[in-house]
Short mmCIF file of C-alpha atoms and ligand atoms in Angstrom, two decimals:
data_model
loop_
_atom_site.label_atom_id
_atom_site.label_comp_id
_atom_site.label_asym_id
_atom_site.label_seq_id
_atom_site.Cartn_x
_atom_site.Cartn_y
_atom_site.Cartn_z
CA MET A 1 0.00 0.00 0.00
CA ARG A 2 1.41 3.40 -1.03
CA VAL A 3 0.62 6.07 1.55
CA LEU A 4 1.08 9.81 1.21
CA GLY A 5 2.04 11.44 4.52
CA ILE A 6 1.54 15.12 5.32
CA GLU A 7 3.03 16.83 8.39
CA THR A 8 2.00 20.40 9.25
CA SER A 9 1.85 20.53 13.07
CA CYS A 10 4.22 23.42 13.54
CA ASP A 11 6.75 25.27 11.38
CA GLU A 12 7.76 22.51 8.96
CA THR A 13 5.81 21.27 5.96
CA GLY A 14 6.76 17.63 5.46
CA VAL A 15 5.53 15.31 2.71
CA ALA A 16 6.51 11.69 2.07
CA ILE A 17 5.39 8.51 0.37
CA TYR A 18 5.75 5.24 2.22
CA ASP A 19 5.11 1.91 0.52
CA THR A 20 4.31 -0.96 2.89
CA ASP A 21 6.09 -3.35 0.49
CA HIS A 22 9.05 -1.22 -0.58
CA GLY A 23 9.61 1.21 2.30
CA LEU A 24 10.12 4.93 2.05
CA LEU A 25 9.93 6.04 -1.61
CA ALA A 26 10.43 9.79 -1.28
CA HIS A 27 10.28 12.63 1.20
CA ARG A 28 10.47 16.41 1.07
CA LEU A 29 10.55 19.13 3.66
CA PHE A 30 10.05 22.84 3.62
CA SER A 31 11.17 24.59 6.81
CA GLN A 32 9.66 27.94 7.75
CA ILE A 33 12.49 28.68 10.18
CA ALA A 34 13.83 31.65 8.23
CA MET A 35 10.37 33.25 8.23
CA HIS A 36 9.86 32.86 12.00
CA ALA A 37 13.46 33.68 12.99
CA GLU A 38 12.71 37.38 12.52
CA TYR A 39 10.17 37.14 15.38
CA GLY A 40 12.31 34.94 17.64
CA GLY A 41 9.78 32.09 17.59
CA VAL A 42 6.94 30.51 15.64
CA VAL A 43 4.08 32.87 14.73
CA PRO A 44 1.09 30.49 14.46
CA GLU A 45 -0.93 32.46 11.90
CA LEU A 46 2.08 32.86 9.58
CA ALA A 47 2.75 29.13 9.94
CA SER A 48 -0.79 28.17 8.83
CA ARG A 49 -0.66 30.51 5.85
CA ASP A 50 2.67 29.17 4.72
CA HIS A 51 1.51 25.55 4.98
CA VAL A 52 -1.38 26.50 2.65
CA ARG A 53 1.17 27.66 0.07
CA ARG A 54 3.58 24.74 0.46
CA VAL A 55 1.63 21.50 0.81
CA LEU A 56 0.41 20.90 -2.75
CA PRO A 57 3.66 21.89 -4.52
CA LEU A 58 5.54 19.60 -2.12
CA VAL A 59 3.09 16.77 -2.82
CA ARG A 60 3.73 17.17 -6.55
CA GLU A 61 7.51 17.24 -6.08
CA THR A 62 7.47 14.21 -3.80
CA LEU A 63 5.33 12.28 -6.29
CA ALA A 64 7.80 13.20 -9.05
CA ASP A 65 10.73 12.01 -6.89
CA ALA A 66 8.95 8.68 -6.42
CA GLN A 67 8.07 8.59 -10.15
CA MET A 68 4.41 8.34 -9.27
CA ASN A 69 1.16 10.05 -10.17
CA MET A 70 -1.62 11.17 -7.85
CA GLY A 71 -3.59 8.11 -8.94
CA ASP A 72 -0.94 5.78 -7.49
CA ILE A 73 -1.69 6.95 -3.93
CA GLN A 74 -3.68 4.35 -2.01
CA GLY A 75 -4.04 6.12 1.32
CA VAL A 76 -3.36 9.47 2.95
CA ALA A 77 -1.99 10.10 6.43
CA TYR A 78 -1.83 13.52 8.07
CA THR A 79 -0.82 14.88 11.45
CA ALA A 80 -4.04 15.40 13.41
CA GLY A 81 -2.35 16.64 16.61
CA PRO A 82 -0.88 17.67 18.90
CA GLY A 83 0.32 20.98 17.48
CA LEU A 84 -0.81 24.44 16.40
CA ILE A 85 -4.50 24.29 15.59
CA GLY A 86 -4.39 26.40 12.39
CA ALA A 87 -1.36 24.54 11.06
CA LEU A 88 -2.98 21.18 11.84
CA LEU A 89 -6.24 22.16 10.18
CA THR A 90 -4.40 23.17 7.01
CA GLY A 91 -2.77 19.76 6.64
CA ALA A 92 -5.90 17.91 7.71
CA SER A 93 -8.18 19.67 5.23
CA ILE A 94 -5.79 19.22 2.30
CA ALA A 95 -5.16 15.57 3.18
CA ARG A 96 -8.85 14.81 3.65
CA SER A 97 -9.75 16.55 0.39
CA LEU A 98 -7.08 14.67 -1.56
CA ALA A 99 -8.25 11.36 -0.11
CA TRP A 100 -11.88 12.19 -0.89
CA GLY A 101 -11.02 13.17 -4.46
CA LEU A 102 -8.91 10.05 -5.01
CA GLY A 103 -11.43 7.77 -3.33
CA VAL A 104 -8.86 6.38 -0.89
CA PRO A 105 -8.89 6.15 2.93
CA ALA A 106 -7.29 8.79 5.12
CA VAL A 107 -6.12 8.61 8.70
CA GLY A 108 -5.16 11.24 11.27
CA VAL A 109 -1.81 10.48 12.90
CA HIS A 110 -0.59 11.42 16.37
CA HIS A 111 2.51 13.58 15.87
CA MET A 112 4.35 11.98 18.82
CA GLU A 113 3.59 8.46 17.60
CA GLY A 114 5.16 9.63 14.35
CA HIS A 115 8.32 10.76 16.16
CA LEU A 116 8.36 7.55 18.22
CA LEU A 117 8.20 5.33 15.14
CA ALA A 118 10.78 7.30 13.10
CA PRO A 119 13.65 4.92 14.02
CA MET A 120 11.62 2.16 12.30
CA LEU A 121 12.56 3.78 8.98
CA GLU A 122 16.24 2.98 9.49
CA GLU A 123 18.09 -0.02 8.18
CA ASN A 124 18.33 -1.86 11.49
CA PRO A 125 14.95 -1.09 13.10
CA PRO A 126 14.30 -1.89 16.76
CA GLU A 127 12.23 -4.91 17.68
CA LEU A 128 9.42 -4.52 20.17
CA PRO A 129 9.08 -4.14 23.11
CA PHE A 130 11.18 -1.06 23.87
CA VAL A 131 11.33 2.10 25.93
CA ALA A 132 11.15 5.35 23.95
CA LEU A 133 12.66 8.66 24.94
CA LEU A 134 10.73 11.41 23.16
CA VAL A 135 12.68 14.65 23.33
CA SER A 136 11.38 17.46 21.17
CA GLY A 137 10.45 21.11 21.28
CA GLY A 138 7.16 20.44 23.05
CA HIS A 139 7.62 17.09 24.78
CA THR A 140 10.03 15.21 27.01
CA MET A 141 8.71 11.78 27.89
CA LEU A 142 9.75 8.24 28.56
CA VAL A 143 7.28 5.74 27.18
CA ASP A 144 7.11 1.98 27.58
CA VAL A 145 6.04 0.42 24.28
CA PRO A 146 4.99 -3.25 24.54
CA ARG A 147 3.48 -3.02 21.03
CA ILE A 148 2.82 -0.32 18.45
CA GLY A 149 -0.13 1.78 19.53
CA GLU A 150 0.11 0.88 23.22
CA TYR A 151 1.95 3.59 25.09
CA HIS A 152 2.55 3.69 28.84
CA ILE A 153 4.04 6.93 30.07
CA LEU A 154 6.85 6.20 32.53
CA GLY A 155 7.67 9.84 33.09
CA GLU A 156 7.45 13.28 31.51
CA SER A 157 8.46 16.87 32.04
CA VAL A 158 6.52 18.66 34.73
CA ASP A 159 7.35 22.01 33.07
CA ASP A 160 9.50 22.88 30.00
CA ALA A 161 10.41 20.32 27.37
CA ALA A 162 14.13 19.69 26.83
CA GLY A 163 14.07 21.35 23.38
CA GLU A 164 12.23 24.32 24.80
CA ALA A 165 14.90 24.70 27.51
CA PHE A 166 17.59 24.56 24.79
CA ASP A 167 15.78 27.22 22.77
CA LYS A 168 15.14 29.50 25.74
CA THR A 169 18.72 29.25 27.04
CA ALA A 170 19.99 30.03 23.56
CA LYS A 171 17.64 33.00 23.25
CA LEU A 172 18.64 34.56 26.56
CA MET A 173 22.27 34.53 25.38
CA GLY A 174 21.27 36.22 22.14
CA LEU A 175 21.27 33.25 19.74
CA ASP A 176 18.76 33.02 16.89
CA TYR A 177 15.66 30.80 16.78
CA PRO A 178 15.61 27.82 17.05
CA GLY A 179 18.55 27.97 19.38
CA GLY A 180 18.95 24.26 20.21
CA PRO A 181 21.29 23.32 17.37
CA LEU A 182 23.14 26.68 17.62
CA LEU A 183 23.68 26.20 21.35
CA ALA A 184 24.99 22.67 20.72
CA LYS A 185 27.41 24.08 18.12
CA LEU A 186 28.60 26.75 20.53
CA ALA A 187 29.11 24.13 23.28
CA GLU A 188 31.85 22.56 21.11
CA GLN A 189 33.98 25.64 21.97
CA GLY A 190 33.11 25.42 25.68
CA ARG A 191 35.72 24.54 28.31
CA PRO A 192 34.66 21.68 30.57
CA GLY A 193 34.38 22.39 34.30
CA GLN A 194 33.96 26.19 34.05
CA TYR A 195 30.41 26.01 35.39
CA LYS A 196 28.51 23.33 37.24
CA PHE A 197 24.79 23.11 36.52
CA PRO A 198 22.34 21.03 38.60
CA ARG A 199 20.86 17.74 37.35
CA PRO A 200 17.19 18.42 38.13
CA MET A 201 15.10 15.74 39.86
CA VAL A 202 17.67 12.94 39.57
CA ASP A 203 17.64 12.40 43.34
CA ARG A 204 13.87 11.87 43.28
CA PRO A 205 12.33 8.51 42.43
CA GLY A 206 10.54 8.05 39.13
CA CYS A 207 11.17 9.18 35.57
CA ASP A 208 9.73 12.71 35.52
CA PHE A 209 11.81 15.65 34.32
CA SER A 210 11.95 19.35 35.06
CA PHE A 211 13.91 21.69 32.81
CA SER A 212 12.63 25.17 33.61
CA GLY A 213 15.06 25.51 36.55
CA LEU A 214 18.03 24.92 34.22
CA LYS A 215 16.89 27.78 32.03
CA THR A 216 16.76 30.09 35.09
CA PHE A 217 20.17 28.77 36.17
CA SER A 218 21.49 29.67 32.70
CA LEU A 219 20.04 33.17 32.99
CA THR A 220 21.65 33.98 36.36
CA THR A 221 24.94 32.35 35.33
CA TRP A 222 24.98 34.42 32.13
CA GLN A 223 24.07 37.64 33.99
CA ASN A 224 26.84 37.05 36.56
CA SER A 225 29.45 36.32 33.89
CA THR A 226 31.54 38.81 31.90
CA GLN A 227 29.36 37.86 28.88
CA THR A 228 32.22 37.17 26.48
CA LEU A 229 31.87 34.70 23.62
CA GLN A 230 33.94 32.25 25.69
CA ASP A 231 31.52 32.62 28.64
CA LYS A 232 28.66 31.90 26.27
CA ALA A 233 30.34 28.74 25.01
CA ASP A 234 31.23 27.61 28.55
CA ILE A 235 27.62 28.08 29.70
CA ALA A 236 26.31 26.32 26.58
CA LEU A 237 28.51 23.32 27.37
CA ALA A 238 27.59 23.21 31.09
CA PHE A 239 23.90 23.48 30.19
CA GLU A 240 24.10 20.79 27.52
CA GLU A 241 25.98 18.43 29.86
CA ALA A 242 23.31 18.92 32.54
CA VAL A 243 20.47 18.12 30.11
CA VAL A 244 22.29 15.12 28.64
CA ASP A 245 23.24 13.69 32.06
CA THR A 246 19.69 14.11 33.33
CA LEU A 247 18.20 12.40 30.28
CA PHE A 248 20.78 9.62 30.55
CA ILE A 249 20.02 8.92 34.23
CA LYS A 250 16.26 8.83 33.63
CA CYS A 251 16.61 6.59 30.56
CA ARG A 252 18.66 4.11 32.58
CA ARG A 253 16.03 4.18 35.30
CA ALA A 254 13.16 3.77 32.82
CA LEU A 255 14.81 0.75 31.19
CA GLU A 256 15.27 -0.87 34.59
CA GLN A 257 11.76 -0.04 35.73
CA ALA A 258 10.13 -1.41 32.58
CA GLY A 259 12.55 -4.35 32.34
CA ARG A 260 13.46 -3.50 28.73
CA LYS A 261 16.73 -3.94 26.87
CA ARG A 262 16.06 -1.57 23.97
CA LEU A 263 15.86 2.23 23.95
CA VAL A 264 14.46 4.24 21.06
CA VAL A 265 15.29 7.95 20.96
CA ALA A 266 13.22 10.36 18.87
CA GLY A 267 12.36 14.04 18.50
CA GLY A 268 14.48 17.09 17.64
CA VAL A 269 16.81 16.92 20.65
CA GLY A 270 17.62 13.36 19.54
CA ALA A 271 19.79 15.08 16.90
CA ASN A 272 22.10 16.29 19.69
CA GLN A 273 25.48 14.59 19.26
CA ARG A 274 26.45 14.69 22.94
CA LEU A 275 23.14 13.02 23.84
CA ARG A 276 23.59 10.37 21.14
CA ALA A 277 27.12 9.58 22.32
CA LYS A 278 26.13 9.41 26.00
CA LEU A 279 23.06 7.22 25.46
CA ALA A 280 25.13 4.85 23.34
CA THR A 281 27.02 3.94 26.55
CA LEU A 282 23.84 2.55 28.17
CA ASN A 283 23.68 -1.15 28.86
CA ALA A 284 20.98 -1.49 26.19
CA GLN A 285 20.58 -1.44 22.44
CA VAL A 286 19.93 2.18 21.48
CA TYR A 287 18.19 3.25 18.27
CA PHE A 288 18.05 6.73 16.72
CA PRO A 289 16.42 8.05 13.57
CA ARG A 290 18.73 9.64 10.98
CA LEU A 291 19.30 13.33 11.82
CA ALA A 292 16.74 14.58 9.28
CA PHE A 293 14.03 12.42 10.86
CA CYS A 294 14.71 13.57 14.45
CA THR A 295 12.97 16.88 13.81
CA ASP A 296 9.56 17.13 12.14
CA ASN A 297 9.19 15.38 8.79
CA GLY A 298 6.59 13.78 6.54
CA ALA A 299 8.24 10.35 6.49
CA MET A 300 7.33 9.51 10.07
CA ILE A 301 3.71 10.49 9.43
CA ALA A 302 3.51 8.46 6.21
CA TYR A 303 4.96 5.47 8.09
CA ALA A 304 2.75 5.69 11.20
CA GLY A 305 -0.30 6.26 8.98
CA ALA A 306 0.58 3.37 6.69
CA LEU A 307 0.70 0.99 9.67
CA ARG A 308 -2.73 2.13 10.82
CA LEU A 309 -4.26 2.05 7.33
CA GLN A 310 -2.78 -1.39 6.72
CA ALA A 311 -4.32 -2.57 10.00
CA GLY A 312 -7.67 -1.46 8.59
CA ALA A 313 -8.04 1.88 10.34
CA SER A 314 -10.84 3.83 8.76
CA GLU A 315 -12.28 7.16 9.69
CA PRO A 316 -15.34 8.96 8.37
CA ALA A 317 -14.58 11.78 5.92
CA VAL A 318 -14.69 14.39 8.63
CA PHE A 319 -11.60 15.60 10.33
CA GLN A 320 -10.76 16.81 13.74
CA ALA A 321 -7.49 18.40 14.73
CA ARG A 322 -6.45 18.32 18.35
CA PRO A 323 -3.99 20.90 19.64
CA ARG A 324 -3.76 18.76 22.81
CA TRP A 325 -3.94 15.00 22.58
CA PRO A 326 -2.71 12.56 25.28
CA LEU A 327 -0.66 9.78 23.67
CA THR A 328 -2.25 7.25 26.02
CA GLU A 329 -5.66 7.68 24.35
CA LEU A 330 -4.50 5.70 21.30
CA ARG A 331 -5.82 2.20 20.82
CA GLY A 332 -3.41 -0.71 20.33
CA LEU A 333 -3.08 -2.20 16.84
P1 ATP B 1 6.80 18.50 19.33
O1 ATP B 1 7.29 17.41 18.46
O2 ATP B 1 6.95 18.20 20.79
O3 ATP B 1 5.46 18.99 18.96
P2 ATP B 1 8.51 20.19 17.74
O4 ATP B 1 7.88 19.46 16.61
O5 ATP B 1 8.62 21.66 17.69
O6 ATP B 1 7.81 19.76 19.10
P3 ATP B 1 10.90 18.89 16.91
O7 ATP B 1 10.75 19.43 15.53
O8 ATP B 1 10.82 17.43 17.10
O9 ATP B 1 9.96 19.62 17.96
O10 ATP B 1 12.29 19.37 17.47
C1 ATP B 1 12.64 20.71 17.51
C2 ATP B 1 13.43 20.95 18.80
O11 ATP B 1 14.65 20.21 18.76
C3 ATP B 1 13.79 22.40 19.01
O12 ATP B 1 13.55 22.74 20.36
C4 ATP B 1 15.29 22.41 18.69
O13 ATP B 1 16.01 23.42 19.35
C5 ATP B 1 15.71 21.05 19.16
N1 ATP B 1 16.96 20.59 18.53
C6 ATP B 1 17.19 20.33 17.23
N2 ATP B 1 18.48 19.96 17.03
C7 ATP B 1 19.07 20.00 18.26
C8 ATP B 1 20.40 19.73 18.74
N3 ATP B 1 21.37 19.35 17.90
N4 ATP B 1 20.65 19.89 20.05
C9 ATP B 1 19.66 20.26 20.90
N5 ATP B 1 18.41 20.53 20.52
C10 ATP B 1 18.11 20.41 19.22
MG1 MG B 2 10.03 22.27 14.17
FE1 FE B 3 7.77 17.36 16.46
#
């Protein structure tokens, strides 16, 4: 079954075609980052309007890459939430209309299930069961996954997501949006041991996280420094080490608690090289998506949707987008 996937939950328009027999055939992404950078963050209304402009041209280009025509599409998957409501509705309405016009089924995909399944697109995909660390701009959670579609939350952030803390720390030191990757780059120039940041909540039982305190710690450290470029790099490194250590400790705990031997890492912060290197030292098999599929993309939506469509998922030709959507409400396949 050849499934067209459309991702529009935030500031990236992603389109892909996944074939349940032949794997990923093509994928394209248009990032709105340059447009939002001017405002220091995502402007929801501008995001929706840009998705309107981008989706159909991207669909045509992706079809051309896969040497396919519209008529070859046998199902459509779109991100139905969580995300920005206007952006979600844009993707949902285009996807639903395409499916209606083509006479094929369509399915709304949970954005975080998409992230979680992204490592399945790699050459050596993880077997189930596993524990997943979802670390993105809006979520930080540890999830036990006995089978696809059944998600037990082992822990999550009680305040900021890890990516959000990266972005906010970067912003307060004057870096552009989104600051996460820029902060990580800057940390490469940092000198170890110049600053010592706390590892929030590691001395408490359980797998919950808290990252807003680290952001405040960054702010006061930055304000009390001489604010040179070297200070900035030193703080970036100390901050990054604190986030990575904290995630590492909680992943180890989650694997023990759930009795699993496999860890899947997904979401934008999963692109962080220090995190990848540190998690690789766990006494477990660790799986990451390729860098391009850590952040938002159409491939993960096409894949997650293809699994659901293949399992016979069918929805009436009405769509609902959910800006908030607990992962645990999904039904097992
Ligand atoms: P969600 O998926 O929770 O709705 P989102 O879609 O905005 O949020 P993603 O696109 O998965 O999040 O990831 C974007 C986040 O990842 C941003 O916060 C960004 O700063 C962060 N990020 C990307 N690359 C890196 C990196 N190398 N190091 C640290 N953070 C990074
Ligand atoms: Mg994004
Ligand atoms: Fe995302």
